[in-house]
Amino acid sequence: MSLLAFICLSAVAIDGDTLRCANSTQTIRLAGIDAPELAGHCRKTRVCAPGDAIAARDYVTGALALGPVTIQPIKIDLYGRLVASATIATGENLSCSILIAGHAIPKPN
């Protein structure tokens, strides 16, 4: 697995902190944040982020729709996801944008 930056083609928000790209087999977990889990996805042993999971996912969907998304891989997590920084078409870091909008909480990687 290469940790080189790439353009994410046809980016799709899975939830408020996870996305997929048509040109990658990896699920991408956004670095530095934890967004609310969709219904039924919060494991019983975990304290999940508060908030509206649908609103968080919709926010990410809107940000991805603005244009190209650049993915800068950081590491592979214990679930096999690619933890990465994502820069959206406006030049903003997607994790920072989600935090500012109130759809996630900070979480160290």
Coordinates of C-alpha atoms in Angstrom, one line a residue:
M1 CA 0.0 0.0 0.0
S2 CA 1.5 3.3 -1.1
L3 CA 1.1 6.3 1.2
L4 CA 1.3 8.8 -1.7
A5 CA -1.3 11.5 -2.1
F6 CA -3.9 10.9 -4.8
I7 CA -7.1 12.5 -6.2
C8 CA -10.2 10.7 -5.0
L9 CA -12.4 10.0 -8.0
S10 CA -16.2 9.9 -7.5
A11 CA -15.9 10.4 -3.7
V12 CA -18.8 9.1 -1.7
A13 CA -19.5 9.8 2.0
I14 CA -20.2 6.6 3.9
D15 CA -20.8 8.6 7.1
G16 CA -19.5 11.8 8.7
D17 CA -15.9 10.6 8.9
T18 CA -15.6 7.9 6.3
L19 CA -15.5 7.9 2.6
R20 CA -14.8 5.8 -0.5
C21 CA -13.2 6.7 -3.8
A22 CA -13.9 4.9 -7.1
N23 CA -10.1 4.6 -7.7
S24 CA -9.2 3.0 -4.4
T25 CA -10.1 -0.3 -2.7
Q26 CA -9.5 1.2 0.7
T27 CA -12.2 2.7 2.9
I28 CA -10.9 6.2 3.9
R29 CA -11.2 7.3 7.6
L30 CA -10.8 11.1 8.0
A31 CA -7.9 11.9 10.3
G32 CA -8.4 13.7 13.6
I33 CA -12.2 13.6 14.0
D34 CA -15.0 11.3 15.2
A35 CA -18.5 11.9 13.7
P36 CA -21.8 10.5 15.1
E37 CA -22.5 6.9 14.0
L38 CA -25.4 6.0 11.8
A39 CA -28.2 4.1 13.5
G40 CA -27.1 0.6 14.6
H41 CA -23.3 1.3 14.0
C42 CA -22.2 2.2 17.5
R43 CA -20.7 -0.8 19.2
K44 CA -22.0 -1.4 22.7
T45 CA -18.6 -1.2 24.2
R46 CA -17.8 2.2 22.7
V47 CA -18.8 5.8 23.6
C48 CA -19.8 7.3 20.3
A49 CA -19.7 10.9 19.2
P50 CA -22.8 12.9 19.9
G51 CA -24.9 14.5 17.2
D52 CA -26.9 13.9 14.1
A53 CA -25.2 11.2 11.9
I54 CA -27.4 11.9 8.9
A55 CA -26.6 15.7 9.0
A56 CA -22.9 14.8 9.3
R57 CA -23.0 12.5 6.3
D58 CA -25.0 15.1 4.3
Y59 CA -22.4 17.8 5.2
V60 CA -19.6 15.6 3.9
T61 CA -21.6 14.7 0.8
G62 CA -22.0 18.4 0.0
A63 CA -18.3 19.1 0.6
L64 CA -17.3 16.2 -1.7
A65 CA -19.7 17.5 -4.5
L66 CA -17.7 20.8 -4.8
G67 CA -15.0 19.1 -6.9
P68 CA -11.8 17.2 -6.7
V69 CA -10.7 15.8 -3.3
T70 CA -7.1 15.2 -2.6
I71 CA -6.3 12.4 -0.2
Q72 CA -3.0 12.4 1.8
P73 CA -2.7 9.0 3.5
I74 CA -1.3 8.9 7.0
K75 CA -1.6 5.2 8.1
I76 CA -3.7 2.1 8.1
D77 CA -5.8 1.6 11.2
L78 CA -6.5 -1.6 13.1
Y79 CA -9.7 -2.1 11.0
G80 CA -7.8 -1.9 7.7
R81 CA -9.0 1.6 6.8
L82 CA -6.7 4.2 5.3
V83 CA -6.5 7.1 7.8
A84 CA -6.0 10.2 5.8
S85 CA -6.2 14.0 5.5
A86 CA -8.6 15.1 2.7
T87 CA -8.5 18.5 1.0
I88 CA -11.7 19.5 -0.8
A89 CA -12.0 21.7 -3.9
T90 CA -12.1 24.9 -1.8
G91 CA -8.6 24.1 -0.4
E92 CA -10.0 23.4 3.0
N93 CA -9.1 20.4 5.1
L94 CA -12.3 18.3 5.2
S95 CA -11.8 17.2 8.9
C96 CA -11.3 20.9 10.0
S97 CA -14.4 21.9 8.0
I98 CA -16.5 19.2 9.6
L99 CA -15.3 20.2 13.1
I100 CA -16.1 23.9 12.5
A101 CA -19.6 23.0 11.2
G102 CA -20.2 21.1 14.5
H103 CA -20.7 17.7 12.9
A104 CA -17.8 15.9 14.6
I105 CA -15.5 16.1 17.7
P106 CA -11.7 16.0 17.7
K107 CA -10.2 12.6 18.1
P108 CA -6.4 11.8 17.9
N109 CA -5.5 9.1 15.5

